[in-house]
Amino acid sequence: MNIVIITILTLGILGTLAAVVLYFVAQKFKVIEDPRIDQVEEVLPAANCGGCGFPGCRAFAEAMVKSDDISSLNCPVGGAETMNAAASILGKEVAASDPMIAVVRCYGTCDNRPKTNNYDGAGSCAVSASLYGGDTGCSFGCLGEGDCVDACNFDAMEMDPKTGLPTINDNCVACGACVDACPKNIIELRKKGPKGRRIFVSCINEDKGGAAKKACSAACIGCKKCQKECPFEAITVENNLAYIDYSKCKLCRKCVSVCPTNAIHEINFPPKKVKPVAVKKPVAPVGDAPKTAAPKAEATKKENNPSVESKNKEE
Amino acid sequence: MLKTFSLGGIHPPENKFSAGQKIESMPIPSQVTIPVGQHIGAPAAAVVKKGDTVKVGTLLAKAAGFVSANIHSPVSGTVFKIDKVADASGLKKESIIINVEGDEWEESIDRSSDLVTEINMAPQDIVKRIADCGIVGLGGATFPAHVKLSVPTGKTCDVLILNAVECEPYLTSDHQLMMEKGEEIMVGTSILMAALKVDRAVIGIENNKKDAIDHLTNLASKYPGIQIEALKVQYPQGGEKQLIDACIKRQIPSGKLPIEVGAVVQNVGTTFAVYEAVQKNKPLFERIVTVTGKSVSKPSNFLARVGTPISQLIDQAGGLPADTEKVIGGGPMMGKAIVSTDAPITKGSSGILIVKGEEAKREKMQPCIKCSKCISVCPMGLEPYLLMTVSQKAIWDRAEEEQIMDCIECGSCSYTCPSTRPLLDYIRLGKGKVGQIMRSRTK
Amino acid sequence: MNTFTVSPSPHIHSGDSVKKNMYGVIIALLPTLAISIYNFGLGALVVTATAIAACLLFEHLIQKFLLKQETTIWDGSAIITGMLLAFNIPSNLPIWIIVIGALVAIGIGKMSFGGLGNNPFNPALVGRVFLLISFPVQMTSWPTIKNTFLSYTDVQTGATPLSVMKEALANGELPTDVLGQIPSYRDMFLGLQGGSAGEMAGIAILIGLAFMLFRKIITWHIPVAVLGSVFAFAGILHWIDPMMYAPPMFHILSGGLFLGAVFMATDYASSPMSNKGGIIFGIGIGVITVAIRVFGAYPEGISFAILIMNAFVPLIDKYIKPKRFGEVAKKK
């Protein structure tokens, strides 16, 4: 019996002593930190993706607390909601920012862009890009080794085995990891648009029209038809390549229909007055719509199956 | 015991099918494509325009900067256009396209085949002539020759080393050149020695070219200061650092140039071009190209004008075999696979290697079994398995710490790896990235 | 127009493969297997076959159902693990214990770390040590050699020279007297001694070593470092007090030292990458082995020594770098 009591007593006293020592040590070495950092960190998404330009959410929270003007700071993952929540903790103003999404500006599918050689090196776009122009006649287009998919931390990307191109779904938070990972600079962050509607040129080929068209049937050939059509001067053509400025684009869709190669893609638009030619439309969309089963955008006038697929691919 | 370098090395099958084949002149094509960037450094700036008439040897593009090289016309005719044309790697590069008319040479070029042994130019004039004639390293690296010959102030050079190793399997262009133009090479060596103001030159030749060793050793007795060194057949004996180590037992410290140990290395083909430039005033516009491969019916050594389409050389060597799976510009260890045979021969094309069927495909990659064979073959004493991993994971500071920049991209590690891992693919990528980081740091 | 294949250089490969290396090791193990069968008859065969089959089976099951990847059991590494496990256990061990050993070796020792090339410890030794601790009686009752050829579990057992020595020294006997009670050095070298199924014949293992060196499967550094350091360390002890410590030759020839030095310590994944590191690793194994044999509770220490040094391999790899080109010039 004695032993039990002695044991309990000894351990109890030891424990209490240790607790006291710990308390004083903790007091002595206490780091005084702005408690708001913790609060802000709490509302951040905790993805630590680096999309904000800081090495993790805590660093971003610190930056938010420290800087007086936080209009230059933005958490692309949390979006406006998170930023407002964080700003209300700090009592600061948030610059209104549009939600963004990553967009793959290449539509060189296996059908559109015939292979001119077979790549047999390490399975990495970066290696392939540093080696040569790529396995098709287009030296600007997607290499299809999936570096962007590997870089994505949000399950927002996968390679479509049918097209050989990456697809982006609604999980995308516009952190920009894929943009950095792509050695060809194909992926761009663009405004998500109202109801996710957006229009962009799905090509970055700067070759002359003939060469671009020869390499890929969906290439932008720099014909400037869209530029002439655009009522808002949102489209510029430089180096044989059209680019739509998303801050000027009013989503009128006039450019989409004039593009002779269907290089301009529209996403999440309701179908236009259906022309009987486009009967094939349901085939592709239903099958590989990764997310929403909502009515898909209609192809332009021509019965162009690939471009229908693309709408879904970009969801 | 034959001399060799001190670390690592491999011995791939030599397969020198075209050895002993006389150098054959290629017919002049009807149109040539001359890229303005055929060398390491800044691409040259075109000085001709569409519609200009040019002769053989006319300056087409002028060196843009110190590390750059002049480009001369290999044919006579009219400039058809200057445009971006896909090169052997499928990337569009600015090129000058010339429609060939006749074969008229610039008068200043001495077209006779007489041997001129007397050197009557001052060292700085020799270097200038070499620069004017657009001579670049013909071993494959295409580094402008005049840059190497301009010894920086504060450094001294006491020995010239001639790279006649040709350690790449299959290739025989240097070998054949030594057999046919031995005297010229000796004079070329003397010119280079004069330019560098050194009295000692070592010509390193791998021991699988015994006839060339004998031939040059006989000739060398007439030329003071030139010594022939037979080297063990071991890849990469022709790597600059390895060659210096093998020939004169000096190791270049990490990140330094050969001049650090008082040596300058030139390729034997370059030396011949130097002879022609200095003694005959002939710019560099043609070179010897080996066309070979197991399936090639007539492996040959051709003297081809720069700009000749690769397909024409292959046709001349018996045509492209139907089962061809891969065509390589250069040797199998360091050459580049080409996308299309329409691409032209450039100053750096030492050979065209045709690989058939399954031999062209890589085996499936397996997990690293840590057998450490890549370490034991690495001629630089690096750890390729580790460099690959850190490159894959993009840990660039660690890659730099592990001396990734010392890699000479010889490919011994990938060649040896039992798991057929693409070690060099990733190391090369890492080198590129680390190089960028280091450059941005110094700025 | 042809569509060519394009890949970065080099465009040729030596033709070496994981399989070639692994099957090379298996061939190198065959002489040892032959002596084992000669010594222990049916028992050795049953134990080896069971261990190999169990290792293959577990690797297959784990790859197929747990990791959901392609099975790679025929790359030879599981066969080696099975053989080495079998060679490290007595030839009269019941089948169910062997199966447990194989499960631990493959499941815990290898696959849980990511399979081929990723195991920090030698899988066969993980299995062996697990069995040694879990079933000490069965694991330390070694059959005597040259029993009836067809017997398996039902055999006469006897002590190994190492346990004889350990016990005798503990009882205060002199090492020189003990040497008289055990087989001669020559017999020990030729494998005429008791022990685990494949550890007794130095000669067979040396033949295997010669084969592996010839085929460039391994380098000489680790085996030589292990054997050399055992000889040196045991020699020093013996020189200090010949009355207390057994002579070095005894340590070299007894127990699983050869098997450990040649086949277990040289396991690719669990040994250091550089040659310099290999020598440090080998010396560590040698010293720890002798320390356990002489001062520890177990008569044999090579398995523990290898496992302990396996744990140091990442550290060795981090600090011991191969000689870089140009280093000599730098120091001048």
Short mmCIF file of N, CA, C and O in Angstrom, two decimals, chain A residues 211-247:
data_model
loop_
_atom_site.label_atom_id
_atom_site.label_comp_id
_atom_site.label_asym_id
_atom_site.label_seq_id
_atom_site.Cartn_x
_atom_site.Cartn_y
_atom_site.Cartn_z
N ALA A 211 0.91 28.70 -92.44
CA ALA A 211 1.68 27.72 -91.67
C ALA A 211 0.89 27.24 -90.46
O ALA A 211 0.87 26.04 -90.13
N ALA A 212 0.21 28.18 -89.79
CA ALA A 212 -0.55 27.83 -88.60
C ALA A 212 -1.68 26.87 -88.97
O ALA A 212 -1.90 25.86 -88.31
N LYS A 213 -2.37 27.19 -90.02
CA LYS A 213 -3.51 26.39 -90.46
C LYS A 213 -3.05 24.99 -90.87
O LYS A 213 -3.73 23.99 -90.62
N LYS A 214 -1.88 24.95 -91.51
CA LYS A 214 -1.36 23.66 -91.95
C LYS A 214 -1.06 22.77 -90.75
O LYS A 214 -1.31 21.56 -90.75
N ALA A 215 -0.53 23.39 -89.70
CA ALA A 215 -0.16 22.60 -88.52
C ALA A 215 -1.38 22.20 -87.71
O ALA A 215 -1.40 21.15 -87.08
N CYS A 216 -2.41 23.05 -87.70
CA CYS A 216 -3.55 22.80 -86.82
C CYS A 216 -4.78 23.43 -87.41
O CYS A 216 -4.79 24.63 -87.68
N SER A 217 -5.83 22.65 -87.59
CA SER A 217 -7.02 23.19 -88.26
C SER A 217 -7.79 24.13 -87.35
O SER A 217 -8.67 24.84 -87.81
N ALA A 218 -7.49 24.16 -86.06
CA ALA A 218 -8.20 25.06 -85.15
C ALA A 218 -7.35 26.26 -84.77
O ALA A 218 -7.61 26.92 -83.77
N ALA A 219 -6.32 26.53 -85.57
CA ALA A 219 -5.39 27.61 -85.20
C ALA A 219 -5.96 28.96 -85.57
O ALA A 219 -6.72 29.09 -86.53
N CYS A 220 -5.55 29.97 -84.80
CA CYS A 220 -5.85 31.34 -85.19
C CYS A 220 -4.91 31.69 -86.33
O CYS A 220 -3.70 31.52 -86.22
N ILE A 221 -5.47 32.19 -87.43
CA ILE A 221 -4.63 32.47 -88.60
C ILE A 221 -4.38 33.97 -88.74
O ILE A 221 -3.80 34.41 -89.72
N GLY A 222 -4.83 34.71 -87.75
CA GLY A 222 -4.54 36.15 -87.77
C GLY A 222 -5.25 36.89 -88.89
O GLY A 222 -4.73 37.87 -89.42
N CYS A 223 -6.48 36.45 -89.26
CA CYS A 223 -7.17 37.05 -90.40
C CYS A 223 -7.81 38.40 -90.04
O CYS A 223 -8.24 39.14 -90.92
N LYS A 224 -7.92 38.71 -88.77
CA LYS A 224 -8.44 39.99 -88.28
C LYS A 224 -9.95 40.18 -88.48
O LYS A 224 -10.47 41.27 -88.30
N LYS A 225 -10.64 39.12 -88.88
CA LYS A 225 -12.08 39.25 -89.05
C LYS A 225 -12.74 39.61 -87.72
O LYS A 225 -13.64 40.44 -87.65
N CYS A 226 -12.29 38.96 -86.66
CA CYS A 226 -12.87 39.20 -85.36
C CYS A 226 -12.61 40.62 -84.91
O CYS A 226 -13.46 41.28 -84.33
N GLN A 227 -11.41 41.11 -85.23
CA GLN A 227 -11.04 42.46 -84.82
C GLN A 227 -12.00 43.47 -85.45
O GLN A 227 -12.44 44.41 -84.80
N LYS A 228 -12.30 43.24 -86.74
CA LYS A 228 -13.20 44.14 -87.45
C LYS A 228 -14.62 44.03 -86.90
O LYS A 228 -15.36 44.99 -86.81
N GLU A 229 -14.98 42.82 -86.51
CA GLU A 229 -16.35 42.57 -86.06
C GLU A 229 -16.59 43.16 -84.66
O GLU A 229 -17.70 43.58 -84.35
N CYS A 230 -15.56 43.18 -83.86
CA CYS A 230 -15.76 43.53 -82.45
C CYS A 230 -16.17 45.00 -82.28
O CYS A 230 -15.43 45.90 -82.67
N PRO A 231 -17.33 45.26 -81.68
CA PRO A 231 -17.79 46.64 -81.52
C PRO A 231 -17.11 47.35 -80.35
O PRO A 231 -17.26 48.55 -80.19
N PHE A 232 -16.38 46.62 -79.53
CA PHE A 232 -15.83 47.23 -78.30
C PHE A 232 -14.32 47.36 -78.32
O PHE A 232 -13.70 47.65 -77.30
N GLU A 233 -13.73 47.10 -79.46
CA GLU A 233 -12.26 47.16 -79.60
C GLU A 233 -11.56 46.31 -78.55
O GLU A 233 -10.52 46.68 -77.99
N ALA A 234 -12.13 45.19 -78.26
CA ALA A 234 -11.53 44.30 -77.26
C ALA A 234 -10.51 43.36 -77.88
O ALA A 234 -9.73 42.73 -77.18
N ILE A 235 -10.53 43.28 -79.21
CA ILE A 235 -9.66 42.29 -79.87
C ILE A 235 -8.50 42.99 -80.55
O ILE A 235 -8.68 43.98 -81.26
N THR A 236 -7.31 42.47 -80.28
CA THR A 236 -6.14 42.97 -80.98
C THR A 236 -5.48 41.81 -81.70
O THR A 236 -5.50 40.68 -81.20
N VAL A 237 -4.92 42.07 -82.85
CA VAL A 237 -4.20 41.02 -83.57
C VAL A 237 -2.75 41.44 -83.68
O VAL A 237 -2.43 42.49 -84.20
N GLU A 238 -1.88 40.62 -83.11
CA GLU A 238 -0.45 40.92 -83.11
C GLU A 238 0.28 39.64 -83.44
O GLU A 238 -0.12 38.56 -82.96
N ASN A 239 1.33 39.71 -84.20
CA ASN A 239 2.09 38.51 -84.58
C ASN A 239 1.17 37.40 -85.09
O ASN A 239 1.27 36.25 -84.68
N ASN A 240 0.26 37.76 -85.95
CA ASN A 240 -0.66 36.79 -86.56
C ASN A 240 -1.53 36.08 -85.53
O ASN A 240 -1.91 34.94 -85.71
N LEU A 241 -1.79 36.74 -84.43
CA LEU A 241 -2.57 36.07 -83.39
C LEU A 241 -3.53 37.07 -82.76
O LEU A 241 -3.13 38.16 -82.37
N ALA A 242 -4.80 36.65 -82.68
CA ALA A 242 -5.80 37.51 -82.06
C ALA A 242 -5.81 37.29 -80.56
O ALA A 242 -5.56 36.19 -80.07
N TYR A 243 -6.08 38.37 -79.82
CA TYR A 243 -6.18 38.26 -78.37
C TYR A 243 -7.38 39.09 -77.92
O TYR A 243 -7.55 40.23 -78.34
N ILE A 244 -8.21 38.51 -77.08
CA ILE A 244 -9.38 39.22 -76.58
C ILE A 244 -9.08 39.73 -75.18
O ILE A 244 -8.77 38.95 -74.28
N ASP A 245 -9.16 41.04 -75.02
CA ASP A 245 -8.94 41.63 -73.71
C ASP A 245 -10.21 41.43 -72.89
O ASP A 245 -11.27 41.99 -73.20
N TYR A 246 -10.09 40.62 -71.82
CA TYR A 246 -11.32 40.27 -71.10
C TYR A 246 -11.91 41.43 -70.33
O TYR A 246 -13.06 41.41 -69.94
N SER A 247 -11.10 42.47 -70.11
CA SER A 247 -11.67 43.60 -69.39
C SER A 247 -12.53 44.46 -70.31
O SER A 247 -13.36 45.24 -69.86
#
